CSV table of N, CA and C in Angstrom, one decimal:
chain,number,residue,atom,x,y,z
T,1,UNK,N,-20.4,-2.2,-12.7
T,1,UNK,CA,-19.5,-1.2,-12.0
T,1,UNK,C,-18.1,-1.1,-12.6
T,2,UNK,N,-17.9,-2.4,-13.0
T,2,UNK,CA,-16.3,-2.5,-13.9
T,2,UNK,C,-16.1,-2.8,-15.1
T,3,UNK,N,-15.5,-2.4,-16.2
T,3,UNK,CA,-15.3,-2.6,-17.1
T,3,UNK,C,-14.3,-3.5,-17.6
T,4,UNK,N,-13.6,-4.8,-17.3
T,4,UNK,CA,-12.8,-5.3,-17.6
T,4,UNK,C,-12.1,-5.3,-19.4
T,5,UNK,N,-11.2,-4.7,-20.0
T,5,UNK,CA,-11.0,-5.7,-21.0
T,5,UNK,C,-11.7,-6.7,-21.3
T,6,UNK,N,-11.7,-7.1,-22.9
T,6,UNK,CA,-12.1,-8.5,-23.1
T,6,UNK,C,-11.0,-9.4,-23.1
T,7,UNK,N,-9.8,-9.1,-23.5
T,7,UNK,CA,-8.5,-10.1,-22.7
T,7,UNK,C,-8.4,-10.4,-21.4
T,8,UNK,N,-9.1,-9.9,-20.9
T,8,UNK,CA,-8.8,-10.0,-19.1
T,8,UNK,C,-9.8,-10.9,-18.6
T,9,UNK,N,-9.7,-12.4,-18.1
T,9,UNK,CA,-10.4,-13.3,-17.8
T,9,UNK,C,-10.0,-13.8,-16.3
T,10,UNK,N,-9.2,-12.8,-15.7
T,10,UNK,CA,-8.7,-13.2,-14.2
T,10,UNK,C,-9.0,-11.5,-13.8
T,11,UNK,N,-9.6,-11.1,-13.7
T,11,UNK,CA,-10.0,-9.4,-12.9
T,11,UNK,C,-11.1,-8.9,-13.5
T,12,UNK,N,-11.9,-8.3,-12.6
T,12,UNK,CA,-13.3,-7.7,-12.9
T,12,UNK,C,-12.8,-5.9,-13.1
T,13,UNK,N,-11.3,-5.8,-12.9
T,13,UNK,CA,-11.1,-4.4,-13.2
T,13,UNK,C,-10.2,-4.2,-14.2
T,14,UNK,N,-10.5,-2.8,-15.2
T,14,UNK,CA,-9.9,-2.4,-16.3
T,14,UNK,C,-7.9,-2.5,-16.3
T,15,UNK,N,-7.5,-3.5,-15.8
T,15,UNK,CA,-6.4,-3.7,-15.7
T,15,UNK,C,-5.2,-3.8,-17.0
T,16,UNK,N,-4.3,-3.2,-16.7
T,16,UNK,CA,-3.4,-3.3,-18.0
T,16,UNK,C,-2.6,-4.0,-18.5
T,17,UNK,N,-2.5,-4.8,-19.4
T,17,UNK,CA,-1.7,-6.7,-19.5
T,17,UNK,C,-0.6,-6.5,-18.8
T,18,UNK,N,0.0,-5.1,-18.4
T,18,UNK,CA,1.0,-5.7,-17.9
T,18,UNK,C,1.2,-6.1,-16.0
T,19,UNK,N,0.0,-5.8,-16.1
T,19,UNK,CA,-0.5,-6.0,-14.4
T,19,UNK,C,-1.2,-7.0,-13.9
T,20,UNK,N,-0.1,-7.7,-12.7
T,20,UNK,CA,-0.5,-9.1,-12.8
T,20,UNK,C,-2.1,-9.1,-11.9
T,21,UNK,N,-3.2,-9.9,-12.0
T,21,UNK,CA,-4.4,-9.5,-11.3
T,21,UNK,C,-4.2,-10.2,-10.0
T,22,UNK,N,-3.1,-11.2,-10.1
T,22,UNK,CA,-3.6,-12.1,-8.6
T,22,UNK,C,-2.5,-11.0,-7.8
T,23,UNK,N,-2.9,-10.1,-7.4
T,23,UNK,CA,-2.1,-9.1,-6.8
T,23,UNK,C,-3.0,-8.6,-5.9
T,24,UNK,N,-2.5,-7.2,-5.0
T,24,UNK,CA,-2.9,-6.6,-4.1
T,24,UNK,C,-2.0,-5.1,-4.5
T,25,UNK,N,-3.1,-4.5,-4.6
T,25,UNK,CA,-3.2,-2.9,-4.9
T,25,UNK,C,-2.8,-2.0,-3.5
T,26,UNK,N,-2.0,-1.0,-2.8
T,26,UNK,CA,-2.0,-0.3,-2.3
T,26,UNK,C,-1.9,1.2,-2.6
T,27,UNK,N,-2.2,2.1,-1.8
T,27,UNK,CA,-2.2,3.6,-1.4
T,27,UNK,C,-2.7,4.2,-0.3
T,28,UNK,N,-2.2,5.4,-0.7
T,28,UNK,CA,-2.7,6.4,0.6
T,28,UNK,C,-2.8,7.4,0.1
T,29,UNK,N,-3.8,8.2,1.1
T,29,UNK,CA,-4.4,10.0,0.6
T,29,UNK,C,-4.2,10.4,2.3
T,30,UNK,N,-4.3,11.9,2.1
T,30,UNK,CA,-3.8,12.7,3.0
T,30,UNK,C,-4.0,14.2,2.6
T,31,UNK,N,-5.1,14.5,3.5
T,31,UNK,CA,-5.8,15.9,3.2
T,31,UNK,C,-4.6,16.9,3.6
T,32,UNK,N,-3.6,17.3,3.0
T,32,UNK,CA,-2.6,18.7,3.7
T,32,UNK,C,-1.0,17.2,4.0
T,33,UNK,N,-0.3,18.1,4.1
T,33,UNK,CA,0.8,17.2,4.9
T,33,UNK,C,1.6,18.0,5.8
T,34,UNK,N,1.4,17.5,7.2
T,34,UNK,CA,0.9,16.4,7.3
T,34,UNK,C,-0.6,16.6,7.3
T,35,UNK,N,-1.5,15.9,7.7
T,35,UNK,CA,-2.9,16.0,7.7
T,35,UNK,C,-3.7,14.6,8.3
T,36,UNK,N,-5.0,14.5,7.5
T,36,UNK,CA,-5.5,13.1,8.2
T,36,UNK,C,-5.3,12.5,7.0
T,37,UNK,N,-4.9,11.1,7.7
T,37,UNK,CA,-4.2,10.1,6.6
T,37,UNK,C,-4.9,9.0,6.3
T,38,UNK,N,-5.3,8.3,5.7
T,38,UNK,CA,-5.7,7.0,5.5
T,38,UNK,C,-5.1,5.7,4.5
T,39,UNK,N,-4.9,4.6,4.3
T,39,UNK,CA,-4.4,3.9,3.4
T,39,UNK,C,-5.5,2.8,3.3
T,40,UNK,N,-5.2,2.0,2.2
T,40,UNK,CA,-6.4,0.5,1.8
T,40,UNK,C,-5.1,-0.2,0.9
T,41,UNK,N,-6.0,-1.7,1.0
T,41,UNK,CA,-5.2,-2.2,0.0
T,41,UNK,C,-6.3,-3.2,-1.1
T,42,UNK,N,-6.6,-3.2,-2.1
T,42,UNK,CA,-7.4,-3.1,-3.2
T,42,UNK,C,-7.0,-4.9,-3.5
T,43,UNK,N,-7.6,-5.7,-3.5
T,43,UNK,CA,-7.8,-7.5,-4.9
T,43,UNK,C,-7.7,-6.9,-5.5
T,44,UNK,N,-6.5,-7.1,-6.7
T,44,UNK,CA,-7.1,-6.7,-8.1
T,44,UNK,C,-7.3,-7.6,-8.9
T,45,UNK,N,-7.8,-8.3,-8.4
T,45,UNK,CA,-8.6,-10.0,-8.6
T,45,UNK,C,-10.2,-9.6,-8.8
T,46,UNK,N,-10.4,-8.9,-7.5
T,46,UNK,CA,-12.1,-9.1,-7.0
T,46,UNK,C,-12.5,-7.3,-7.6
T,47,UNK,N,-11.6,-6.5,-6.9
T,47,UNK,CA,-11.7,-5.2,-7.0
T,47,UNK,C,-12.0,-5.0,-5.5
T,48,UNK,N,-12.3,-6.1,-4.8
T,48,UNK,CA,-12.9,-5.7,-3.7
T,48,UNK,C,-11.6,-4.7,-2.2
T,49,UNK,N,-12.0,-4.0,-1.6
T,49,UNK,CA,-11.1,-3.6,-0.2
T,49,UNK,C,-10.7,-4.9,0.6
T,50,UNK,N,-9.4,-5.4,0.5
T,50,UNK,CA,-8.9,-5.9,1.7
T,50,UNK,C,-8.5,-5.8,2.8
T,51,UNK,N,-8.6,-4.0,3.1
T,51,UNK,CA,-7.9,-3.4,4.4
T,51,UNK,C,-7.9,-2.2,4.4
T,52,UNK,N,-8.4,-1.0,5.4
T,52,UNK,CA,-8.3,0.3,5.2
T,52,UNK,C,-7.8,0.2,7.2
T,53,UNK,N,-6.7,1.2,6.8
T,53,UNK,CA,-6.7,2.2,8.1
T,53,UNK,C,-6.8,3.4,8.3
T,54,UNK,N,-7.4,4.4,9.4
T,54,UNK,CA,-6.8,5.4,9.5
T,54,UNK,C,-8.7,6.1,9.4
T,55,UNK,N,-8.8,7.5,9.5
T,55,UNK,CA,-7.5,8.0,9.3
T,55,UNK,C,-7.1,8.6,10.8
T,56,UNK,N,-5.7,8.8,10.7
T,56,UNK,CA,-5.0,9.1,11.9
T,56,UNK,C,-4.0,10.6,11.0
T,57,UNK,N,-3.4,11.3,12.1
T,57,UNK,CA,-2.4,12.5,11.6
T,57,UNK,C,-1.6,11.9,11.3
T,58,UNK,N,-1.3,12.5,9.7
T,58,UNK,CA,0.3,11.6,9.4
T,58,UNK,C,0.2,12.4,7.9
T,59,UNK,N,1.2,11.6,7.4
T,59,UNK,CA,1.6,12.4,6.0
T,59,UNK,C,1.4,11.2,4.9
T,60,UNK,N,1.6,11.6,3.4
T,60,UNK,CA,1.0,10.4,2.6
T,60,UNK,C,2.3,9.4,2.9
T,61,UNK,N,3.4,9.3,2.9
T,61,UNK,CA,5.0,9.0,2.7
T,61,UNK,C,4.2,7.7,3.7
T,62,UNK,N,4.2,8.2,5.1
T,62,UNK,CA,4.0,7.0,5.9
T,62,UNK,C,3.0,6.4,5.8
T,63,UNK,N,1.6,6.9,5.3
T,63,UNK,CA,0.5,6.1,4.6
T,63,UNK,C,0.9,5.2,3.6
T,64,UNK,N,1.6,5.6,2.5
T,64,UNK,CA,2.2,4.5,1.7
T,64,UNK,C,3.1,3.4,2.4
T,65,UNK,N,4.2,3.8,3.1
T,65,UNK,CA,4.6,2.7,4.0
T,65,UNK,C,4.2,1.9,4.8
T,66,UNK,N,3.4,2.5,5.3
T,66,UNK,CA,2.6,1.3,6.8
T,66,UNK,C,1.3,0.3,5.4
T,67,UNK,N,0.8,0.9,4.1
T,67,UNK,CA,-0.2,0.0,3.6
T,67,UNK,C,0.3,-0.9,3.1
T,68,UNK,N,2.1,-0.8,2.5
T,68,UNK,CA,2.8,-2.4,1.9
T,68,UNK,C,2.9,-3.3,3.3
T,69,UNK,N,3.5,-2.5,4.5
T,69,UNK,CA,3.7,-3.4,5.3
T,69,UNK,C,2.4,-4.4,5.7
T,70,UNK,N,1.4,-3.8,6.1
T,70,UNK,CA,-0.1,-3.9,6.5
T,70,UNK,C,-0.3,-4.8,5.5
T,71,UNK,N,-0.1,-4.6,4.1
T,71,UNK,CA,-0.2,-6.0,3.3
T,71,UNK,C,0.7,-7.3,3.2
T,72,UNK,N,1.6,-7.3,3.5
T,72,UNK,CA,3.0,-7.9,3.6
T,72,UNK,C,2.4,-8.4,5.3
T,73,UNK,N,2.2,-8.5,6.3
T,73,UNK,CA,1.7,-9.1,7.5
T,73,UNK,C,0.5,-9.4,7.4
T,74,UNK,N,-0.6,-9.1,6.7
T,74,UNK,CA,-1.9,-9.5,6.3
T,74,UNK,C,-1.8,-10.9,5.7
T,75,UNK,N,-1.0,-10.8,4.2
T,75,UNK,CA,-0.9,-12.0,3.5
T,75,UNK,C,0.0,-13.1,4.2
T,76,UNK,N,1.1,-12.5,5.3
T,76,UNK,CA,1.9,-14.4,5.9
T,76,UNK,C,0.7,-14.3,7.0
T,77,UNK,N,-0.3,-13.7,8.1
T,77,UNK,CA,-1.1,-13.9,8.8
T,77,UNK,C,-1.9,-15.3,8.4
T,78,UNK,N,-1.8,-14.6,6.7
T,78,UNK,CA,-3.2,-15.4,6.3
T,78,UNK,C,-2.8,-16.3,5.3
T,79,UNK,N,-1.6,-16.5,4.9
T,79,UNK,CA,-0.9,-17.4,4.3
T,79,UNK,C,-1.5,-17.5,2.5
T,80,UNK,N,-1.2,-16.1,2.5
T,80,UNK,CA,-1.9,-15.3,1.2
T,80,UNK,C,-0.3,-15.6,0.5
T,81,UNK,N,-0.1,-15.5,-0.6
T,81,UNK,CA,0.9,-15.5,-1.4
T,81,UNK,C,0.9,-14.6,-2.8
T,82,UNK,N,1.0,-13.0,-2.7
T,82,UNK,CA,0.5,-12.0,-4.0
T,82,UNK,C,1.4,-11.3,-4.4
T,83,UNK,N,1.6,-10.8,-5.4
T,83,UNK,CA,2.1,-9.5,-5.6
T,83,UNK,C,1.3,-8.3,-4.9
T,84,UNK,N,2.9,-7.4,-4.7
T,84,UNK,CA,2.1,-5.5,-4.0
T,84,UNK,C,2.1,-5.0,-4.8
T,85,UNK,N,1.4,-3.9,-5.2
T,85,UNK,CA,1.7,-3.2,-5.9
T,85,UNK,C,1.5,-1.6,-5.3
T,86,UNK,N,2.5,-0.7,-5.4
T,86,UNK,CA,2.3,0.5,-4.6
T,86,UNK,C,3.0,1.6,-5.7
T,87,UNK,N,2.1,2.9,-5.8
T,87,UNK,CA,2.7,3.7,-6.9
T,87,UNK,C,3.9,5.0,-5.8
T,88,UNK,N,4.3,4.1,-5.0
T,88,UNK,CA,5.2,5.2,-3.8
T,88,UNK,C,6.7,4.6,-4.0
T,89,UNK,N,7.8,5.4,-4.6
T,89,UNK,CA,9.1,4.6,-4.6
T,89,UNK,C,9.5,4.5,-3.5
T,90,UNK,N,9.2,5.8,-2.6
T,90,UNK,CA,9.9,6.1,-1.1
T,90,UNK,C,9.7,5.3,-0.2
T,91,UNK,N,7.9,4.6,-0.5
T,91,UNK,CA,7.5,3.7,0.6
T,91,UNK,C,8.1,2.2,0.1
T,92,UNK,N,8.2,2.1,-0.9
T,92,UNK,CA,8.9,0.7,-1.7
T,92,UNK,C,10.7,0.5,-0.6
T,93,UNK,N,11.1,1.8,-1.2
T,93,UNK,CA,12.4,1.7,-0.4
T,93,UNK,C,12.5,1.9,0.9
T,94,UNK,N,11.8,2.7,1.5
T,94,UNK,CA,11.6,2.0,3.1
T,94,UNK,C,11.4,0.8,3.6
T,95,UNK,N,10.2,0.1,2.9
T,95,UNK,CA,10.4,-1.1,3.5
T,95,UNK,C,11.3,-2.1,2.8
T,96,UNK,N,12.2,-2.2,2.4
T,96,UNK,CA,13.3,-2.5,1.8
T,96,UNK,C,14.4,-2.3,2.5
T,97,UNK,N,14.0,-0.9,3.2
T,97,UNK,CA,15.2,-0.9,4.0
T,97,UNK,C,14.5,-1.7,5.9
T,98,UNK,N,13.8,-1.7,6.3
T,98,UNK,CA,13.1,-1.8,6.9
T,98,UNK,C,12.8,-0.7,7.9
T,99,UNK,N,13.0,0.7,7.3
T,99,UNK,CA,13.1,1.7,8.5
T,99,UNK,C,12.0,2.9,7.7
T,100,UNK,N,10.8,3.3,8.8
T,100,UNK,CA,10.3,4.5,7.9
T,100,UNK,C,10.9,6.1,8.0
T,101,UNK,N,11.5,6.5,7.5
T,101,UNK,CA,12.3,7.2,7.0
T,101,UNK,C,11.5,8.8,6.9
T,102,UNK,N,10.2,9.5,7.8
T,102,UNK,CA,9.5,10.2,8.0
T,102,UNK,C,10.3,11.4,9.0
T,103,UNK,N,10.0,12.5,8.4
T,103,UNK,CA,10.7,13.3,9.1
T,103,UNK,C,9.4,14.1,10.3
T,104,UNK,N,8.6,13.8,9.9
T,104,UNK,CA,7.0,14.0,11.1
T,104,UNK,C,7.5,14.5,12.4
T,105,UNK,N,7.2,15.5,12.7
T,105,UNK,CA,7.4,16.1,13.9
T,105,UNK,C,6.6,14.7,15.6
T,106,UNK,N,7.1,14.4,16.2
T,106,UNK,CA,6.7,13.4,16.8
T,106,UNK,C,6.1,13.9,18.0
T,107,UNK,N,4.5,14.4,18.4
T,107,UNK,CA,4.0,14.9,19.2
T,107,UNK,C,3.0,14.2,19.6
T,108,UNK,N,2.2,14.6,20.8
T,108,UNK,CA,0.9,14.1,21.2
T,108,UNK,C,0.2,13.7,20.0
T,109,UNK,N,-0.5,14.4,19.5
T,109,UNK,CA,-1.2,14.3,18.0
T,109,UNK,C,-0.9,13.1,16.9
T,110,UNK,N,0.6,13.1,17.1
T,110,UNK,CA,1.0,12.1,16.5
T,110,UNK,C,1.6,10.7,17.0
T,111,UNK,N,1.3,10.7,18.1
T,111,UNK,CA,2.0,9.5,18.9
T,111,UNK,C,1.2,8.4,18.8
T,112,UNK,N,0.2,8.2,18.4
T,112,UNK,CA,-0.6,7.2,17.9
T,112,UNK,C,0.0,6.6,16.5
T,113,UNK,N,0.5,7.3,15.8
T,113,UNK,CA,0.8,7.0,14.8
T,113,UNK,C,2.2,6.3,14.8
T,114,UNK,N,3.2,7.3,15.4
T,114,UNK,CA,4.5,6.8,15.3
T,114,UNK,C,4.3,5.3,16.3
T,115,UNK,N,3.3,5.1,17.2
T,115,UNK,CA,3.6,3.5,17.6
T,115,UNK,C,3.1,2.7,16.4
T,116,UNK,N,2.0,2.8,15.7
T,116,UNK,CA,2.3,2.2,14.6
T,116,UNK,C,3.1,1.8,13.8
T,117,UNK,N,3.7,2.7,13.2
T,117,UNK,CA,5.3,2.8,12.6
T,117,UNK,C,6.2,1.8,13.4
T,118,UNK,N,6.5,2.1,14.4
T,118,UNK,CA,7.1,1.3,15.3
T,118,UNK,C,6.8,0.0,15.2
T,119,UNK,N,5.5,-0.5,15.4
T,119,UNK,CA,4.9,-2.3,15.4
T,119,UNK,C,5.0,-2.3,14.3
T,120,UNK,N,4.5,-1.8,12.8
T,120,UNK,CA,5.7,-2.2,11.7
T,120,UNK,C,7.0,-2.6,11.3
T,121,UNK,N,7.9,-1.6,11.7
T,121,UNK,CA,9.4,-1.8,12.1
T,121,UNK,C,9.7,-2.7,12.5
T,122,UNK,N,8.8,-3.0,13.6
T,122,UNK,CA,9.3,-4.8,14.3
T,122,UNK,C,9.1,-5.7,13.8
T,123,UNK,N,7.6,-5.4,12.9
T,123,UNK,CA,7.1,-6.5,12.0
T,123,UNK,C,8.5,-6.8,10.8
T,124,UNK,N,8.7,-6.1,10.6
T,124,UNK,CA,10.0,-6.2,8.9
T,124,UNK,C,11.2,-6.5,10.0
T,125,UNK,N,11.8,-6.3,10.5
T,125,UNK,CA,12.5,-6.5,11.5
T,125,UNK,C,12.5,-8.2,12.1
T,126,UNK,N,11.7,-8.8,12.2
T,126,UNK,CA,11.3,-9.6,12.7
T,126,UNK,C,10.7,-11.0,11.7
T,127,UNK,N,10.4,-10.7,10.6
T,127,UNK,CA,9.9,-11.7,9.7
T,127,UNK,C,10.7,-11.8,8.3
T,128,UNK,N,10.5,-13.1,7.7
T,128,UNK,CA,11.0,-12.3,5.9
T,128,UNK,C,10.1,-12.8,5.2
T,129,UNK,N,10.0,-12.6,4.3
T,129,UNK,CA,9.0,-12.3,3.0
T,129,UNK,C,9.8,-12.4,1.8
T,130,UNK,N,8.9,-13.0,0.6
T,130,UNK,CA,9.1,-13.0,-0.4
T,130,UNK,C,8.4,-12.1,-1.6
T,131,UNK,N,7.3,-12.1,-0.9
T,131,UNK,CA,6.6,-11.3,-2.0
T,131,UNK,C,7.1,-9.9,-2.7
T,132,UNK,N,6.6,-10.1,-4.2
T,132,UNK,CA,7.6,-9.3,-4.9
T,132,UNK,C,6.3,-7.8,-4.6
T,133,UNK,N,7.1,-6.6,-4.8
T,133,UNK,CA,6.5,-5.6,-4.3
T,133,UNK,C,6.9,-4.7,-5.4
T,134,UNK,N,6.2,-4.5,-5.9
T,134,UNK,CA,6.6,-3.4,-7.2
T,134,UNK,C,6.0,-2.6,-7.8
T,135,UNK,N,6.8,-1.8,-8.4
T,135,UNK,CA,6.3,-0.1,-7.9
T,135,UNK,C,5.2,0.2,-9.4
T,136,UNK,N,4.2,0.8,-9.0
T,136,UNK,CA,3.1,0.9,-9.8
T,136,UNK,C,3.2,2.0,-11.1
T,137,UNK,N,3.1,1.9,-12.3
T,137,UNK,CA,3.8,2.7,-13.1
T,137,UNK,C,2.2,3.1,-13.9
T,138,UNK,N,2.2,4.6,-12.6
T,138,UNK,CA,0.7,5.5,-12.9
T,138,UNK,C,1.0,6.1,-14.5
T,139,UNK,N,2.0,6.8,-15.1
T,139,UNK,CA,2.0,7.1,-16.3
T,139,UNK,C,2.0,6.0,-17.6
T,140,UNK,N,2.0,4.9,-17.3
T,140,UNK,CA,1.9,3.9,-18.1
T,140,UNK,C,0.0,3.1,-17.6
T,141,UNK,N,0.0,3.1,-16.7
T,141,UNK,CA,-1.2,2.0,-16.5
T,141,UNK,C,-2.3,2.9,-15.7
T,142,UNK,N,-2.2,4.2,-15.8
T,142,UNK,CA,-3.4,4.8,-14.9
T,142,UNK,C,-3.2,4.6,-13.3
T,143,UNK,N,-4.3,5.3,-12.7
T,143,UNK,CA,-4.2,5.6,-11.4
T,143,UNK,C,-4.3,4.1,-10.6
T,144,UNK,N,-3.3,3.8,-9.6
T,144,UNK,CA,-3.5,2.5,-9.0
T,144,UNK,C,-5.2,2.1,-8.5
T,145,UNK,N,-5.6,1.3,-8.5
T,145,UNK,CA,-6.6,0.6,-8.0
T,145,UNK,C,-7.4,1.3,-6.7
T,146,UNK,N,-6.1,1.3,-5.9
T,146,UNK,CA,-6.5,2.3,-4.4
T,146,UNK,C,-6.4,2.8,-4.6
T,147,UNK,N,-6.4,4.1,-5.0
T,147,UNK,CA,-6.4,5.4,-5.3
T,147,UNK,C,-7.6,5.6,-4.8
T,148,UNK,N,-7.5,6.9,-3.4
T,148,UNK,CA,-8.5,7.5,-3.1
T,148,UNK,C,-9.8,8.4,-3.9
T,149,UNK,N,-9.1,8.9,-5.0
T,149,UNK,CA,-9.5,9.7,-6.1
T,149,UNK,C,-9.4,11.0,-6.2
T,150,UNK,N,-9.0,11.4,-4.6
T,150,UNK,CA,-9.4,13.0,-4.2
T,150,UNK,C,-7.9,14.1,-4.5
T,151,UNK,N,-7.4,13.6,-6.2
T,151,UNK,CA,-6.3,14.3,-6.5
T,151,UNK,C,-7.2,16.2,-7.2
C-alpha cells in the first residue's frame, strides 16, 4: 500500500528526511465553507488513523484547529509524547494563542460545533504542553499524510 524510501527505516510512508516519523499528522476537509467538516490525525510511524471527527457544519480553519488540539489532549490523555504536524498556519497560531479565531456565524446548525470549540479553549486554557507543533511545508514535502484527498 506504501512506498517507503529506502532511507526510511522508522515509517511505512513515503516521507521526506526532513519529516520527523515519530510524529502525528493532522488535517481537515470541508465540502463549501462553511460546509460539512471533518478532521483525522494520521502515525506517521504506522500510516495508521489515530482520530477522525466530524463531520459536523463548520469551516476548514476550525477543522484544522480543533484536529492539533484533539491531538495535543489525545497524546497527555495517553501520555504519548510526538511531534504535530499541521499544513494550517492559522490553526498553528490559534492554538498558540489559545483562542479559535473563526468568524462562523453562530446558529442552531452550528451550535454543536461551537461547544466543541469551547471544550477546546478550556482544554489549552487549562493544561500545558510541550509538544513541538509545526507547520507542514506542502510545497516542499507534498500533501500532509491526512489529507483528505478531495482537493
Amino acid at each position: 500500500m506504501y512506498n517507503p524510501p529506502d532511507y526510511r527505516h522508522d515509517t511505512v510512508l513515503p516521507l521526506h528526511p526532513d519529516v520527523r516519523a515519530d510524529a502525528w499528522a493532522v488535517d481537515a476537509a470541508c465540502s463549501g465553507n462553511p460546509g460539512p467538516m471533518e478532521y483525522r490525525g494520521i502515525d506517521l510511524a504506522t500510516g495508521q488513523q489515530v482520530f477522525h471527527f466530524g463531520p459536523v457544519h463548520g469551516t476548514n480553519n476550525i477543522g484544522e484547529f480543533l484536529a492539533i488540539v484533539h491531538a495535543l489532549a489525545l497524546m497527555d490523555r495517553c501520555g504519548i509524547s510526538k511531534t504535530i504536524y499541521s499544513d494550517s498556519y492559522n490553526a498553528i497560531l490559534w492554538v498558540n494563542k489559545g483562542k479559535c479565531k473563526t468568524t462562523l456565524e453562530r446558529t442552531p446548525k452550528t451550535e454543536e460545533l461551537y461547544n466543541v470549540i469551547a471544550r477546546a479553549e478550556r482544554w489549552l486554557a487549562t493544561h500545558k504542553y510541550k509538544t513541538p507543533i509545526i507547520k507542514w511545508e506542502t510545497q516542499k514535502w507534498g500533501e500532509v499524510p491526512a489529507d483528505f484527498g478531495r482537493k
